[in-house]
mmCIF file of C-alpha atoms in Angstrom:
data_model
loop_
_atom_site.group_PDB
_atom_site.id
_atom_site.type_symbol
_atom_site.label_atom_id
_atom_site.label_comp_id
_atom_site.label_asym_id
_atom_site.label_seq_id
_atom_site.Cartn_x
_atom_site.Cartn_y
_atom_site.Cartn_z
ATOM 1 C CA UNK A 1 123.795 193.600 95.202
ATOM 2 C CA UNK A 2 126.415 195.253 92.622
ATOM 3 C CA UNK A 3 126.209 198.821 91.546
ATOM 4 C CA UNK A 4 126.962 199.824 87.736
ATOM 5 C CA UNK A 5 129.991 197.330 87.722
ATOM 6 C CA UNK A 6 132.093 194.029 89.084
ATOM 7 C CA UNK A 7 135.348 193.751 89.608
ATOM 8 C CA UNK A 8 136.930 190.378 89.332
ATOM 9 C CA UNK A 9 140.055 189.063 89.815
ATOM 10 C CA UNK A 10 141.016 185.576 88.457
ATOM 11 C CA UNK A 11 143.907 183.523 90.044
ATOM 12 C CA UNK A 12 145.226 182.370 86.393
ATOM 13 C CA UNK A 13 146.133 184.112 83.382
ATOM 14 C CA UNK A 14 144.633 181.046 81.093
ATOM 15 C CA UNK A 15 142.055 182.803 78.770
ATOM 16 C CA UNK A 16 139.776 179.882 78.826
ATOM 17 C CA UNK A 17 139.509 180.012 83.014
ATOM 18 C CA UNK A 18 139.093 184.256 82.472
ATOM 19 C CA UNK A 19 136.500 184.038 80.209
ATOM 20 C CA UNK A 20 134.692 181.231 81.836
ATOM 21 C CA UNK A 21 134.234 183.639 84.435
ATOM 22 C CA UNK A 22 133.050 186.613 83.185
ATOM 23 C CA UNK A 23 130.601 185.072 80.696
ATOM 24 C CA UNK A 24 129.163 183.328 83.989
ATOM 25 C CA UNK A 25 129.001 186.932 85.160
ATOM 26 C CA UNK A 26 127.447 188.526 82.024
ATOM 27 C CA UNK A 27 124.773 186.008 82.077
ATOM 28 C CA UNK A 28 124.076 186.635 85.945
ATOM 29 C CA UNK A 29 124.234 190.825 85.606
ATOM 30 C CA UNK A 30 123.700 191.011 81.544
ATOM 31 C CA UNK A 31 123.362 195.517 82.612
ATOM 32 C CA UNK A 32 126.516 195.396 84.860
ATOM 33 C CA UNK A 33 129.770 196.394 83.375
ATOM 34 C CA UNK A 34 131.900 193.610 84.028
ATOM 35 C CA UNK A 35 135.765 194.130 84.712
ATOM 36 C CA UNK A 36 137.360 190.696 85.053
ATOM 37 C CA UNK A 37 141.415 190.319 85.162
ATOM 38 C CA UNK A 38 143.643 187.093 85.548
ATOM 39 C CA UNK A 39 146.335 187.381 87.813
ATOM 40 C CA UNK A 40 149.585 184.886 88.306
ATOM 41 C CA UNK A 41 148.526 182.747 91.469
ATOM 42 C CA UNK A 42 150.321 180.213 92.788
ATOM 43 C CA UNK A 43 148.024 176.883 93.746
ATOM 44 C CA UNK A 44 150.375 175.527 96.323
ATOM 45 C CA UNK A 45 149.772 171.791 94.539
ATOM 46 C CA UNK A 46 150.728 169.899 91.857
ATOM 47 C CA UNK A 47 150.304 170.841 88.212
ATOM 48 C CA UNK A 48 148.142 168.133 87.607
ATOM 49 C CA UNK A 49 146.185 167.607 91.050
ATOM 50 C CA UNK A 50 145.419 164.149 91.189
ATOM 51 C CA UNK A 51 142.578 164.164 93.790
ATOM 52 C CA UNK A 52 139.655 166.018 94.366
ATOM 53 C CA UNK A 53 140.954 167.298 97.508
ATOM 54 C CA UNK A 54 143.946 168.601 96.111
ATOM 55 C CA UNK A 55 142.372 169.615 93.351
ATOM 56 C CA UNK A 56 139.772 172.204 95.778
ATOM 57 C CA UNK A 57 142.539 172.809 97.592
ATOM 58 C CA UNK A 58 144.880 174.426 94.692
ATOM 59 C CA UNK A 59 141.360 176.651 93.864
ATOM 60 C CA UNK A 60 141.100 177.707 97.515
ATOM 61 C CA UNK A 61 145.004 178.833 97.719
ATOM 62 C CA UNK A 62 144.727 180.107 94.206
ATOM 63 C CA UNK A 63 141.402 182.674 95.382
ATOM 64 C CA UNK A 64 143.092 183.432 98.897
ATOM 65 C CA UNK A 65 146.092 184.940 97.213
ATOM 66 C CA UNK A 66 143.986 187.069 95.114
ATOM 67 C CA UNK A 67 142.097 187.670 97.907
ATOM 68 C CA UNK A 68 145.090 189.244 99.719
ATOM 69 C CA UNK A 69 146.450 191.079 96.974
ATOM 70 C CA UNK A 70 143.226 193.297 97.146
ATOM 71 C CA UNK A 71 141.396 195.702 94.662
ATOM 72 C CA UNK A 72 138.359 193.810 93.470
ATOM 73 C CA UNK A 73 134.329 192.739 94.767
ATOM 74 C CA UNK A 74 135.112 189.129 94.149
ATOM 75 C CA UNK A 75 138.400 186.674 93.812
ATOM 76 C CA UNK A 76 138.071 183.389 91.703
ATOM 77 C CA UNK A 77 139.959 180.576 90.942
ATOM 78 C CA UNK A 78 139.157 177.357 89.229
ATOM 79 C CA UNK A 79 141.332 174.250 89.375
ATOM 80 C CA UNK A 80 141.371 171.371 86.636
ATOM 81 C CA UNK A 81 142.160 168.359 88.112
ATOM 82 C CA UNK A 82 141.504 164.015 87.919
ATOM 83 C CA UNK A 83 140.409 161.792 90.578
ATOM 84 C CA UNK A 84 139.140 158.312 90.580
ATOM 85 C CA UNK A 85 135.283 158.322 90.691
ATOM 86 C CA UNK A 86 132.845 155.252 91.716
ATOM 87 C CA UNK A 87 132.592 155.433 87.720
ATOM 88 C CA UNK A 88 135.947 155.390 86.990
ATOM 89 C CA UNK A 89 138.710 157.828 86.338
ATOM 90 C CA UNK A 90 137.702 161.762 85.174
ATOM 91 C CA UNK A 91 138.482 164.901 84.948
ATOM 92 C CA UNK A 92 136.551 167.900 86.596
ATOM 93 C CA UNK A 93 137.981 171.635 88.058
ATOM 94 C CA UNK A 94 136.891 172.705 91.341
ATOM 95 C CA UNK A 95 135.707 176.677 91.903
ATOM 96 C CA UNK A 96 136.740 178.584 94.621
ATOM 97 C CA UNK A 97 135.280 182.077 95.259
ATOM 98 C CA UNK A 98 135.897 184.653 97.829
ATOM 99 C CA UNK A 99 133.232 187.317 98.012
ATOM 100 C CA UNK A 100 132.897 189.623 101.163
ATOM 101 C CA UNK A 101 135.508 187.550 103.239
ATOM 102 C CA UNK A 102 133.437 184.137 102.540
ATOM 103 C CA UNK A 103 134.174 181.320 100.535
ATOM 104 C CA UNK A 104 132.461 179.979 98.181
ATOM 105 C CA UNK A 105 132.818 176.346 96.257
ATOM 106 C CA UNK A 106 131.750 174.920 93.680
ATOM 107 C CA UNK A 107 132.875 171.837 91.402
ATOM 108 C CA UNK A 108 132.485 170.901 87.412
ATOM 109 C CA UNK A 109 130.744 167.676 85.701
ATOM 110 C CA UNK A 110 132.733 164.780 85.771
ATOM 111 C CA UNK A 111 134.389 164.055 82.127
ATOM 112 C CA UNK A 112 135.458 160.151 81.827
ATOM 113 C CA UNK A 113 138.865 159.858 80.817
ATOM 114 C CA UNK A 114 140.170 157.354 78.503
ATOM 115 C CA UNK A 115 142.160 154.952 80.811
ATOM 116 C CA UNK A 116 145.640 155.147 78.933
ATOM 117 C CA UNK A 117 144.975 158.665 79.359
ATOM 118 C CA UNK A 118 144.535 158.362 83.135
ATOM 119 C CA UNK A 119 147.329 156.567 83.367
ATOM 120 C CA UNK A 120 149.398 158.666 81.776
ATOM 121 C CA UNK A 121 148.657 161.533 84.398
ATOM 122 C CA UNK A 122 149.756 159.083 87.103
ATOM 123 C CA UNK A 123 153.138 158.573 85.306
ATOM 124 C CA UNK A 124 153.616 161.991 85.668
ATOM 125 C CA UNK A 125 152.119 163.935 83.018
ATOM 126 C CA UNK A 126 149.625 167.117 82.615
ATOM 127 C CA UNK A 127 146.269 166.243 80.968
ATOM 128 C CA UNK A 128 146.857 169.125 78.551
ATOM 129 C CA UNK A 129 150.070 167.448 77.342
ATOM 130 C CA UNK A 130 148.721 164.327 77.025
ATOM 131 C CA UNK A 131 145.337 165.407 74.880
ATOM 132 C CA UNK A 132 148.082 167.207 72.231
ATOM 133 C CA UNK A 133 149.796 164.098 72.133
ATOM 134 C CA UNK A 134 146.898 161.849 71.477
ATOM 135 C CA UNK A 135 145.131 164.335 68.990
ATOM 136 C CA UNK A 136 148.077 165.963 67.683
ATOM 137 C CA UNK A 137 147.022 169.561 69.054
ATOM 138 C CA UNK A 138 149.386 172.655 70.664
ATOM 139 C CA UNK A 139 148.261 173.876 74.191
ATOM 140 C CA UNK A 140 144.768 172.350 74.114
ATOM 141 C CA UNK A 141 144.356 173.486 77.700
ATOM 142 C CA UNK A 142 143.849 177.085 76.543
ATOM 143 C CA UNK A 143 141.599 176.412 73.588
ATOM 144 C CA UNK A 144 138.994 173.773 74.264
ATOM 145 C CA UNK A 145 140.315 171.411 76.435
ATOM 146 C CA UNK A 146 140.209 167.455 76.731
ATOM 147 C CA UNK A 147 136.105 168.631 77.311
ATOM 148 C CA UNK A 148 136.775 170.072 73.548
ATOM 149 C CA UNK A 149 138.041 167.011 72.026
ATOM 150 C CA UNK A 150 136.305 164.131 73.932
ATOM 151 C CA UNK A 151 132.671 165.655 72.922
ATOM 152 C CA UNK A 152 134.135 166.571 69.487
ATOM 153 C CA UNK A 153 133.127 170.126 70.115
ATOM 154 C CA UNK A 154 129.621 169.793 71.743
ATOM 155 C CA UNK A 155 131.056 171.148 75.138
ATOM 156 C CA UNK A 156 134.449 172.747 75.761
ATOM 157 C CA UNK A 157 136.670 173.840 78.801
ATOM 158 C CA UNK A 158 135.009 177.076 78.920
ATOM 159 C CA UNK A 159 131.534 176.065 78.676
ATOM 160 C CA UNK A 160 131.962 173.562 81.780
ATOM 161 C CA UNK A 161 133.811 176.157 83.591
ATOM 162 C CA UNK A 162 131.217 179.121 83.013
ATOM 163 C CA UNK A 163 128.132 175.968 84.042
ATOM 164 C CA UNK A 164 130.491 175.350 87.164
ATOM 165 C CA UNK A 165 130.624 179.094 88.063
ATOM 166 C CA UNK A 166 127.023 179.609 87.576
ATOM 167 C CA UNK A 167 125.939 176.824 90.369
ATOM 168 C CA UNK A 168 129.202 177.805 92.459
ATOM 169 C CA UNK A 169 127.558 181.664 92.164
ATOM 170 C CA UNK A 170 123.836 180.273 93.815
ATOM 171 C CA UNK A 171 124.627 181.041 97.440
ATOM 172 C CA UNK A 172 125.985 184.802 96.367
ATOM 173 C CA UNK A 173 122.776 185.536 94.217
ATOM 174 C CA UNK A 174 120.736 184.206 96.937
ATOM 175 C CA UNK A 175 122.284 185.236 100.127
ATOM 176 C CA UNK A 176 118.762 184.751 102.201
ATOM 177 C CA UNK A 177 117.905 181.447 102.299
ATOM 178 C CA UNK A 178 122.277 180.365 102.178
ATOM 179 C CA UNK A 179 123.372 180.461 105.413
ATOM 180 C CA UNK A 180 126.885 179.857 106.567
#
């Protein structure tokens, strides 16, 4: 499938999102050097997507303009966003991946959110903002996340984003029995 290397291009420049990726990567291809760079990409929605919708859509943007700008085997993005659930309100990021002009998606767990947190986000606010307010922290978002805080530790941005790009990854590693 890949020869001695990858090249990946990430549509952010947050470390957590980066490294997600190309730990998901190193686990898949642990004897493939793996070249993995985040690029500014614009998401075309809010900062704080408040739907699921938006929230895929803002990762499908996000990988299309990586996608254009060229130079790598495969273009990722992954969107944090919150929706209301059956279960109540919670947080989640959505993957998009663009690998020999297909796309690829793939979503996150489902972290409950706290409701005056929620609400908070509907007022207006980013979730990262709101988690350093409530736990007194400084740009949460690229460290461990609300994931970080909420499971004191036991799971953090990074981990749920490298789980989310392992399932999102299936279809790629198994390319015979995914059809499109």
């Amino acid at each position: 499938m890949f020869s001695n290397s990858i090249s990946i291009i990430v549509g952010s420049k947050n470390p957590v999102k980066i490294n997600a990726v190309a730990q998901a990567f190193k686990q898949l291809w642990p004897n493939t050097k793996i070249n993995c760079q985040g690029i500014n990409a614009p998401s075309g929605v809010a900062d704080q997507p408040m739907t699921e919708a938006e929230t895929r859509q803002g990762a499908i943007n996000r990988s299309q303009f990586c996608q254009q700008q060229g130079g790598a085997d495969i273009y990722v993005a992954i969107e944090g966003g919150v929706d209301q659930f059956a279960e109540g309100a919670a947080t989640f990021a959505c993957i998009a991946i663009y690998y020999q002009q297909q796309l690829y998606l793939g979503r996150s767990a489902l972290l409950p959110l706290p409701i005056n947190v929620y609400n908070a986000l509907v007022a207006g606010e980013e979730l990262g903002t709101v988690m350093d307010k409530l736990f007194n922290t400084q740009n949460i978002k690229q460290k461990g996340g609300a994931i970080g805080l909420l499971t004191h530790g036991a799971a953090t941005r990074e981990s749920i984003y490298t789980q989310a790009m392992l399932l999102a990854l299936a279809p790629i590693l198994n390319p015979t029995i995914y059809t499109k």
